[in-house]
CSV table of C-alpha atoms in Angstrom, one decimal:
chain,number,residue,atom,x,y,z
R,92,UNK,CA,135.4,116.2,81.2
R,93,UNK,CA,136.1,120.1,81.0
R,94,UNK,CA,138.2,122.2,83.4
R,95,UNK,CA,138.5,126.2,83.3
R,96,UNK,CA,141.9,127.5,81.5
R,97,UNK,CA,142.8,131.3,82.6
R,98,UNK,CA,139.1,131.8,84.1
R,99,UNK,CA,137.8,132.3,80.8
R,100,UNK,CA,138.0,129.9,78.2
R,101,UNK,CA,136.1,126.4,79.1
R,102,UNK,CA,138.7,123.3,77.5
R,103,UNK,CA,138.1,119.3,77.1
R,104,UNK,CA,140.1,118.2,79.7
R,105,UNK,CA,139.8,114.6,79.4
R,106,UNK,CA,137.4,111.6,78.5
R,107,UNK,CA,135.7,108.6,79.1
R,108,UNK,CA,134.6,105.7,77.3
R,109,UNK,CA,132.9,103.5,79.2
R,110,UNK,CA,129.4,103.2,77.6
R,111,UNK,CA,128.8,101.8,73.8
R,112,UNK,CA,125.4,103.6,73.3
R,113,UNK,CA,124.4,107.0,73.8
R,114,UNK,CA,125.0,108.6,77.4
R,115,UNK,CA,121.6,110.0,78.5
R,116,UNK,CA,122.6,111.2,81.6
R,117,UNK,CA,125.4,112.4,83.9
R,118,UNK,CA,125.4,113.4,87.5
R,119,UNK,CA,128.4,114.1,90.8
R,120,UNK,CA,128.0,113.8,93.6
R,121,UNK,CA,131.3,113.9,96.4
R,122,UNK,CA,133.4,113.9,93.8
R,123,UNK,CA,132.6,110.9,91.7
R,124,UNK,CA,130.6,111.0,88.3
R,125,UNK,CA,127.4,108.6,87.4
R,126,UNK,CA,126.2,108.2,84.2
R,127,UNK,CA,123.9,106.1,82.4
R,128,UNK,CA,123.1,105.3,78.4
R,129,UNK,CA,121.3,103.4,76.0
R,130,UNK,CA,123.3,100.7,76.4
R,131,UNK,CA,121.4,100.3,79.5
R,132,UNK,CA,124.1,100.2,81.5
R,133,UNK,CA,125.0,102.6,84.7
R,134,UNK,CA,128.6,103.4,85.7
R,135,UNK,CA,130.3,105.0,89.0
R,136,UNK,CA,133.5,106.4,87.7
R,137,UNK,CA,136.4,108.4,89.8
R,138,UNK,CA,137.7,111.3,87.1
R,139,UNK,CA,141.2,111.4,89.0
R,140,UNK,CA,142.3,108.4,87.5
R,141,UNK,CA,139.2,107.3,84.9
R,142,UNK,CA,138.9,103.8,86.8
R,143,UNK,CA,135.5,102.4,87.1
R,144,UNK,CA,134.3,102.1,90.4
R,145,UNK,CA,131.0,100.7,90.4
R,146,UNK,CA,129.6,99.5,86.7
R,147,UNK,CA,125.7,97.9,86.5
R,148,UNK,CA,125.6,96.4,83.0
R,149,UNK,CA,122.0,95.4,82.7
R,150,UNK,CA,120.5,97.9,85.1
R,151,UNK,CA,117.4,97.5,82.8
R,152,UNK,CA,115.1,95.8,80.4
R,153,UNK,CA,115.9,99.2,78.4
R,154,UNK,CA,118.5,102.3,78.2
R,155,UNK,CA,118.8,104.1,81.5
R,156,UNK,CA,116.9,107.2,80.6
R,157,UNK,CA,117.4,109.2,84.3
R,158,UNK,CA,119.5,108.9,87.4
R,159,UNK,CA,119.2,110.3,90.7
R,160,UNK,CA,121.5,110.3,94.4
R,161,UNK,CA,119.9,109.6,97.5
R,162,UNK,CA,122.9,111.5,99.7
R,163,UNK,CA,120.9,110.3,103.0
R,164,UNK,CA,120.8,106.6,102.3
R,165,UNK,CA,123.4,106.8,99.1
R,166,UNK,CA,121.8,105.0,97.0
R,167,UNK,CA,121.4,105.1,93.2
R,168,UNK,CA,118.0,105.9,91.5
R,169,UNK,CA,117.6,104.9,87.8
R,170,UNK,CA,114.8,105.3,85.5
R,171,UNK,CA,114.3,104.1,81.9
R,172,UNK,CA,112.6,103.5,78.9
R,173,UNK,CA,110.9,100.5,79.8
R,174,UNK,CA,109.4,102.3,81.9
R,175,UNK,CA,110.5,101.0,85.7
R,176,UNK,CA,112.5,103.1,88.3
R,177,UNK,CA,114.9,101.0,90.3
R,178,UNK,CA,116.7,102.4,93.4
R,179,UNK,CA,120.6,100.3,94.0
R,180,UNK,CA,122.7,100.2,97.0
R,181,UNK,CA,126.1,101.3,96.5
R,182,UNK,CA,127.7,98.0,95.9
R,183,UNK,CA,124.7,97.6,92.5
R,184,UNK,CA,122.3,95.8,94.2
R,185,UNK,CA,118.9,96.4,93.5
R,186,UNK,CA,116.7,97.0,96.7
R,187,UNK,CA,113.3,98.6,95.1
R,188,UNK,CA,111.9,98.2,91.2
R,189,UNK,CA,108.9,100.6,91.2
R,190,UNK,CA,106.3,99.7,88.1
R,191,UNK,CA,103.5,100.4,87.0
R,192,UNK,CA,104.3,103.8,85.3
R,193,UNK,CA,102.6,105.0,81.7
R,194,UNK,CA,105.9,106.4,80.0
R,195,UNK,CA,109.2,106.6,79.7
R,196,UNK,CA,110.9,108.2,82.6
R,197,UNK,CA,112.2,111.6,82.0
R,198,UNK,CA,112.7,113.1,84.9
R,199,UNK,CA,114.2,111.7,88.2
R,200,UNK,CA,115.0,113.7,91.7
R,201,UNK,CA,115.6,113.0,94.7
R,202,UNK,CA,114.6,115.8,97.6
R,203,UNK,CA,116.3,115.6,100.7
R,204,UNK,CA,113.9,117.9,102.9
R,205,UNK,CA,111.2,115.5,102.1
R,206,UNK,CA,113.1,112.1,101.7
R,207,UNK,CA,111.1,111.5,98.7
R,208,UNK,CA,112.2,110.6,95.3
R,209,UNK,CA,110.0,112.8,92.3
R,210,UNK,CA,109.3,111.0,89.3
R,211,UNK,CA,108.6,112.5,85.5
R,212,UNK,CA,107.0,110.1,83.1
R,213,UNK,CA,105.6,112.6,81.0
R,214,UNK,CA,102.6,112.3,83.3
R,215,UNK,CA,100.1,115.4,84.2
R,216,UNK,CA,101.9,115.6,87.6
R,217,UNK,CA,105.2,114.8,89.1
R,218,UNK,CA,104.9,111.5,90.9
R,219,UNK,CA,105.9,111.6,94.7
R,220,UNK,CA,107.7,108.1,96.6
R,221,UNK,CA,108.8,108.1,100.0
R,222,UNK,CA,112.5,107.5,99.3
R,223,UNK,CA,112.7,104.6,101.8
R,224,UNK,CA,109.8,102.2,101.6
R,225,UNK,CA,109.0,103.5,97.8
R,226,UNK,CA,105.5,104.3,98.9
R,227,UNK,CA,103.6,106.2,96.2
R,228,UNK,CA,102.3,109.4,98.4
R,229,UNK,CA,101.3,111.7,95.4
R,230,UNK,CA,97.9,112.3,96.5
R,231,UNK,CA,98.9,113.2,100.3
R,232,UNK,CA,100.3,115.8,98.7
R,233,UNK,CA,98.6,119.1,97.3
R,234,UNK,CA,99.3,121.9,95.2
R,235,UNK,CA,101.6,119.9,93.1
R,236,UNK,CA,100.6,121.4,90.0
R,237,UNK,CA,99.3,124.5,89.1
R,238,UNK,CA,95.3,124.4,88.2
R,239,UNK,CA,95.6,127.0,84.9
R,240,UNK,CA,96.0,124.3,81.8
R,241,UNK,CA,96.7,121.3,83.9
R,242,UNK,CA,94.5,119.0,81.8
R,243,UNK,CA,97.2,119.9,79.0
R,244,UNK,CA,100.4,119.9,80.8
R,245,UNK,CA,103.3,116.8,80.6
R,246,UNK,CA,106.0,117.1,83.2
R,247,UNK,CA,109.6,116.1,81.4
R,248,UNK,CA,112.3,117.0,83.7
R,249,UNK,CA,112.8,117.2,87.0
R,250,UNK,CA,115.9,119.2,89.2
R,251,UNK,CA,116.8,119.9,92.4
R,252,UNK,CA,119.1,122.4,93.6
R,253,UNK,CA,120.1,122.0,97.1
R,254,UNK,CA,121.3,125.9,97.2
R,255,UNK,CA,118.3,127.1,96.9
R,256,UNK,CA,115.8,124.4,98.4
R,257,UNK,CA,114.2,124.4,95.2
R,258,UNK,CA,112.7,121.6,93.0
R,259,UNK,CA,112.4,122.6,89.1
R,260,UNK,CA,110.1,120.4,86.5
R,261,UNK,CA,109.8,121.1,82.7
R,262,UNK,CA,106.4,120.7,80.8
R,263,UNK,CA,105.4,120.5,77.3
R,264,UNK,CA,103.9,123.8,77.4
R,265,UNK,CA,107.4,125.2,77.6
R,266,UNK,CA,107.1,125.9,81.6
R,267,UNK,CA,109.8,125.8,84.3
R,268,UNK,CA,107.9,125.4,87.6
R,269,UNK,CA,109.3,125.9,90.8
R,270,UNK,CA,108.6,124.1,94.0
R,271,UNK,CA,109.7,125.5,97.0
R,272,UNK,CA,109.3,123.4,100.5
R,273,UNK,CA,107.2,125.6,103.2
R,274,UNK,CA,107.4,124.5,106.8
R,275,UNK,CA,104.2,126.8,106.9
R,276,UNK,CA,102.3,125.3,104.0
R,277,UNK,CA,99.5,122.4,105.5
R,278,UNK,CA,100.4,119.2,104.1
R,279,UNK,CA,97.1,117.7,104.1
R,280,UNK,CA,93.5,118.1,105.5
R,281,UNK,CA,92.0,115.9,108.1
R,282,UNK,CA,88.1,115.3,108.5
R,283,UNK,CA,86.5,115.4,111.6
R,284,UNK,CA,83.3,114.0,111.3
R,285,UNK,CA,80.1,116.7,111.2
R,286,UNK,CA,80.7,119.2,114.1
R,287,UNK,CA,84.0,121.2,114.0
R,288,UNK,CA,86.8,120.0,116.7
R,289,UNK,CA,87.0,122.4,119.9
R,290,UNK,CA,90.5,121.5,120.8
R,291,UNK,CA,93.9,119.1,120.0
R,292,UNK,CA,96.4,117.6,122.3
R,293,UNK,CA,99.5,116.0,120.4
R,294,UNK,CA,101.4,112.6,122.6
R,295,UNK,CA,105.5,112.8,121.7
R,296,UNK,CA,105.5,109.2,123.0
R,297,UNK,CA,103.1,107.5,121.0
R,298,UNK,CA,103.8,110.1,118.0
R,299,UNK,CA,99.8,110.4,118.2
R,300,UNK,CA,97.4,113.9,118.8
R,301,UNK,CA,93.6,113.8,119.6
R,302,UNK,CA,90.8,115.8,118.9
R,303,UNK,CA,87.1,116.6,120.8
R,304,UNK,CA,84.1,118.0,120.0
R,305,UNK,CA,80.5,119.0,119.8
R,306,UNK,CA,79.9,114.7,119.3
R,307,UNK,CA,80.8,113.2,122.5
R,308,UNK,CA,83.7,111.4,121.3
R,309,UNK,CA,87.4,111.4,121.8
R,310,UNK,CA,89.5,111.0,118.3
R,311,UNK,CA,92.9,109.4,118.4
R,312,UNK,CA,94.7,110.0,115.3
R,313,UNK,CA,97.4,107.2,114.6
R,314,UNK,CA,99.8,107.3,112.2
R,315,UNK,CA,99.4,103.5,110.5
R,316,UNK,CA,103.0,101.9,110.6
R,317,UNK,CA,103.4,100.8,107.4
R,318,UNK,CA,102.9,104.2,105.9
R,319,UNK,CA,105.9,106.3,106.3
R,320,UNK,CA,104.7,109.7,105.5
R,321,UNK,CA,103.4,111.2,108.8
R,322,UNK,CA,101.1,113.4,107.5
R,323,UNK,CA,98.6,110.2,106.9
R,324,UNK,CA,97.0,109.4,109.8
R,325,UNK,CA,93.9,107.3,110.8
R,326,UNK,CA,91.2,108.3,113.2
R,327,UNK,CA,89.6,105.7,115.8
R,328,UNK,CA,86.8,107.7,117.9
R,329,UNK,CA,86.2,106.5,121.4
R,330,UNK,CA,82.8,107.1,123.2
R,331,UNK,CA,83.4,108.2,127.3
R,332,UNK,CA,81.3,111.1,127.4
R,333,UNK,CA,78.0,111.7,127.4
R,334,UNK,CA,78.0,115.6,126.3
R,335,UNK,CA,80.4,117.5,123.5
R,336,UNK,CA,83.9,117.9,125.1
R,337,UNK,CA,85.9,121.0,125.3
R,338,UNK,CA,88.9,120.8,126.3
R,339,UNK,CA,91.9,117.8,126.2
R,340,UNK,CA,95.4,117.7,127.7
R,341,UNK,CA,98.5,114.8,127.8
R,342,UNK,CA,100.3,114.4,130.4
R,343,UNK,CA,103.8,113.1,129.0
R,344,UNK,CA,105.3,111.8,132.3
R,345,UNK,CA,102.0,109.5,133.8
R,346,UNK,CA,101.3,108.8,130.1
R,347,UNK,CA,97.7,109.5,130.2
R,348,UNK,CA,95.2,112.1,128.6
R,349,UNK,CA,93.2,113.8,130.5
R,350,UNK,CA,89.4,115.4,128.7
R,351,UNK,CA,86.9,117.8,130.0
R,352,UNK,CA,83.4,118.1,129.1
R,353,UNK,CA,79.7,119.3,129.5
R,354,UNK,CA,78.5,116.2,131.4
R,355,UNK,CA,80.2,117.8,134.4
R,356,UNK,CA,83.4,115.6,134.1
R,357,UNK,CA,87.0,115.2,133.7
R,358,UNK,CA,87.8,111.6,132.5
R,359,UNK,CA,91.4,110.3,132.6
R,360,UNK,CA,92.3,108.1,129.3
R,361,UNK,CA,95.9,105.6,129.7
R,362,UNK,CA,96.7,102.7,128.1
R,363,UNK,CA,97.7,100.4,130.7
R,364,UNK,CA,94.9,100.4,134.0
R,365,UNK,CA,96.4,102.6,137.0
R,366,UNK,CA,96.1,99.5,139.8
R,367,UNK,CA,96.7,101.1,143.2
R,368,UNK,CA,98.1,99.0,146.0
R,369,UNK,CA,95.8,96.0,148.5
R,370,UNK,CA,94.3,98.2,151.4
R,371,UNK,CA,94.5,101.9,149.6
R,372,UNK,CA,91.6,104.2,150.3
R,373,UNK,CA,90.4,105.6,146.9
R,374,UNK,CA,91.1,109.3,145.6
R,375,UNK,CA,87.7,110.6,146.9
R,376,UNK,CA,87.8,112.6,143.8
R,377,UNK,CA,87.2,110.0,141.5
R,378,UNK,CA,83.7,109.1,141.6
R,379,UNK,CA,84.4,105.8,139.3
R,380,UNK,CA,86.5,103.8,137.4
R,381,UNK,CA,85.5,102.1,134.2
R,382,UNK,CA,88.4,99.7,132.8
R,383,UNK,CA,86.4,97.8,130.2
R,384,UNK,CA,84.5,99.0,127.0
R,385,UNK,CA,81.0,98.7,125.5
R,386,UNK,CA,82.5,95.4,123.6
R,387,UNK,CA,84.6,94.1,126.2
R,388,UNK,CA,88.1,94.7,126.4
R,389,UNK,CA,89.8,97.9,125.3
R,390,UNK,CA,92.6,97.9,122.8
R,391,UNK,CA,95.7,97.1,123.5
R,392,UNK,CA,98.9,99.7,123.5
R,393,UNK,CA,100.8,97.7,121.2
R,394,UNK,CA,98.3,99.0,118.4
R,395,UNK,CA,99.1,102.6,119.5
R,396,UNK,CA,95.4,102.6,121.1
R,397,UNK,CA,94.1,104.1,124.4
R,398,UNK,CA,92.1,101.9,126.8
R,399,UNK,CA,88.2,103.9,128.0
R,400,UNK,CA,88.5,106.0,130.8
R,401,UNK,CA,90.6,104.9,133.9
R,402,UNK,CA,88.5,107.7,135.8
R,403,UNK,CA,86.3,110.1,135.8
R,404,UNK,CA,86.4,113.3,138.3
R,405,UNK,CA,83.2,115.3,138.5
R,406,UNK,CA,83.6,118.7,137.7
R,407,UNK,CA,82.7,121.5,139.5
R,408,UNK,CA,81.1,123.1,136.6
R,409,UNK,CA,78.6,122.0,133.8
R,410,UNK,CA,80.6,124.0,131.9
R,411,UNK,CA,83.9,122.8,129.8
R,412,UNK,CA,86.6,121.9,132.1
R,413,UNK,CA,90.5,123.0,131.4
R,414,UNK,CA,93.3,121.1,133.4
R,415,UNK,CA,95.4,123.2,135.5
R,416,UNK,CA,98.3,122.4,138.2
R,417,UNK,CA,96.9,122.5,141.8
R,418,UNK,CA,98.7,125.6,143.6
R,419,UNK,CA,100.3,124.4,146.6
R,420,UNK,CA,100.2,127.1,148.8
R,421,UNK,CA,96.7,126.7,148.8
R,422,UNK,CA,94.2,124.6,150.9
R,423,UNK,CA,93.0,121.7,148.7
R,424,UNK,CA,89.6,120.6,149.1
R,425,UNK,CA,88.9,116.9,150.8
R,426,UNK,CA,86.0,115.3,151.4
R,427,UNK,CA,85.2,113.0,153.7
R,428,UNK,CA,86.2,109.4,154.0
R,429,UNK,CA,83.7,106.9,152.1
R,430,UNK,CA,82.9,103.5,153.9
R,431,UNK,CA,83.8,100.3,153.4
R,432,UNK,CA,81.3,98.4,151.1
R,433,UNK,CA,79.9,96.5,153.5
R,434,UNK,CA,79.3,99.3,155.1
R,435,UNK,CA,77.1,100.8,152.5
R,436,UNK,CA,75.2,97.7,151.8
R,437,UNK,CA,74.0,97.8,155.6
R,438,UNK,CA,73.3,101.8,156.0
């Protein structure tokens, strides 16, 4: 350990000899200093009194090339020359082993703004794992590396530095690159089958948006559960319409999405069936209600799915349709009562 002496001179202050093999790496964090060696062994050490607070001995098949903190979860990450990266609790219990990888590891970080752990394995690109299912999600995300001589560049070392929000790599080609997280910066891009999307709606309950179009069909995006990165999201298109569709809104306190469209209508989407009480007269603005699909039954809401439309109001356009609050103060439109069924059938 080293200590400052008169603010000028930089003195050994102390040691440690807990490893029997060469230490290739040393890291703090709150006051306690990790390190791991050769001897493939990883050690938690307090520098107060030089006791050994946590001590892995055979954290790996090889020496413990790398080590990263996860301060969100606190958990160790180790990498190593055979090649594996293992994440440990606190008490040195191993919860992940990621394999798999081509080279040594080098480099190890992990980045708090994204919860993702950053691998170097002397590999053309830094490799990206969601820090808490150790998802591989390098190719959600782009612009990693820079395209001028990528085909010869070998990340080495990777480090993060939480003053400035800023991940640093080393290559081969005697680079330091900088990464800097932008909330601006799109994280991925999303195809929308062959005509361009004329508007999105996003649903905070069921953490999923939708898009419409020039093709007649309603897109729910849903973010598949056992992916954690939410920038990966599938699409399900559901038929309803019967002309492109302009305009969509969600209505967070009914639960229900609400489209507009060409074909003159405004269809209401929900997951569960609005059921209205024995003996209640029907909105006389909803000219139908449709509660199954082409193929029977519609999904269910457990698989973060909307059910078809639960009705459809005609508009009083052909044109697109945007929803808008009724104004109270003025008169509202009613038209008159429809008959009973039976009725109908005898007129």
């Amino acid at each position: 350990m080293f200590s400052l002496q008169d603010g000028k001179k930089l003195v050994p202050a102390g040691k440690l000899d807990h490893h029997s093999d060469i230490v290739t790496s040393v890291m703090v964090h709150e006051g306690k200093i990790l390190s791991g060696s050769h001897d493939r062994s990883i050690h938690v050490v307090d520098p107060a009194t030089g006791r050994s607070l946590l001590k892995i001995p055979r954290a790996h098949k090889a020496g413990v090339s790398a080590l990263a903190y996860d301060t969100d979860t606190d958990t160790i990450t180790s990498g190593s020359y055979d090649q594996r990266v293992k994440v440990w609790s606190k008490d040195g219990v191993c919860m992940h082993e990621l394999k798999g990888l081509s080279d040594t590891v080098t480099g190890l970080e992990y980045n708090p703004v994204t919860k993702t752990i950053w691998v170097a394995a002397n590999s053309p690109q830094p490799l990206i794992f969601d820090a808490a299912s150790v998802i591989n999600v390098t190719e959600y995300v782009s612009g990693v590396v820079p395209a001028h001589r990528a085909e010869m560049r070998l990340f080495q070392k990777l480090y993060w530095f939480q003053e400035t929000q800023e991940m640093m790599g080393t290559t081969n080609l005697r680079e330091v690159i900088v990464w800097r997280w932008s909330p601006t910066r799109p994280v991925t891009t999303l195809h929308v089958g062959d005509l361009p999307p004329e508007a999105l709606c996003y649903s905070p309950s069921m953490l999923q948006f939708f898009s419409v179009g020039g093709d007649n069909l309603l897109r729910v995006w849903d973010p598949p559960s056992q992916k954690p990165n939410e920038f990966v999201y599938n699409q399900k298109p559901l038929g309803g319409h019967t002309a492109p569709i302009h305009c969509v809104a969600f209505d967070p306190e009914l639960d229900v999405l609400i489209t507009g469209s060409s074909d003159t209508t405004v269809k209401i989407w929900s997951y569960v069936p609005l059921i209205k009480e024995p003996g209640d007269r029907a909105d006389s603005a909803v000219a139908a209600v449709s509660l199954s699909s082409a193929s029977g039954a519609g999904p269910s809401r457990e698989h973060s799915s909307f059910l078809p439309p639960i009705a459809t109001r005609p508009s009083s356009t052909g044109a697109g349709v945007t929803a808008q609050p009724a104004d109270a103060s003025e008169p509202q439109p009613s038209l008159p009562p429809q008959p009973p069924p039976q009725q109908q059938q005898q007129q």
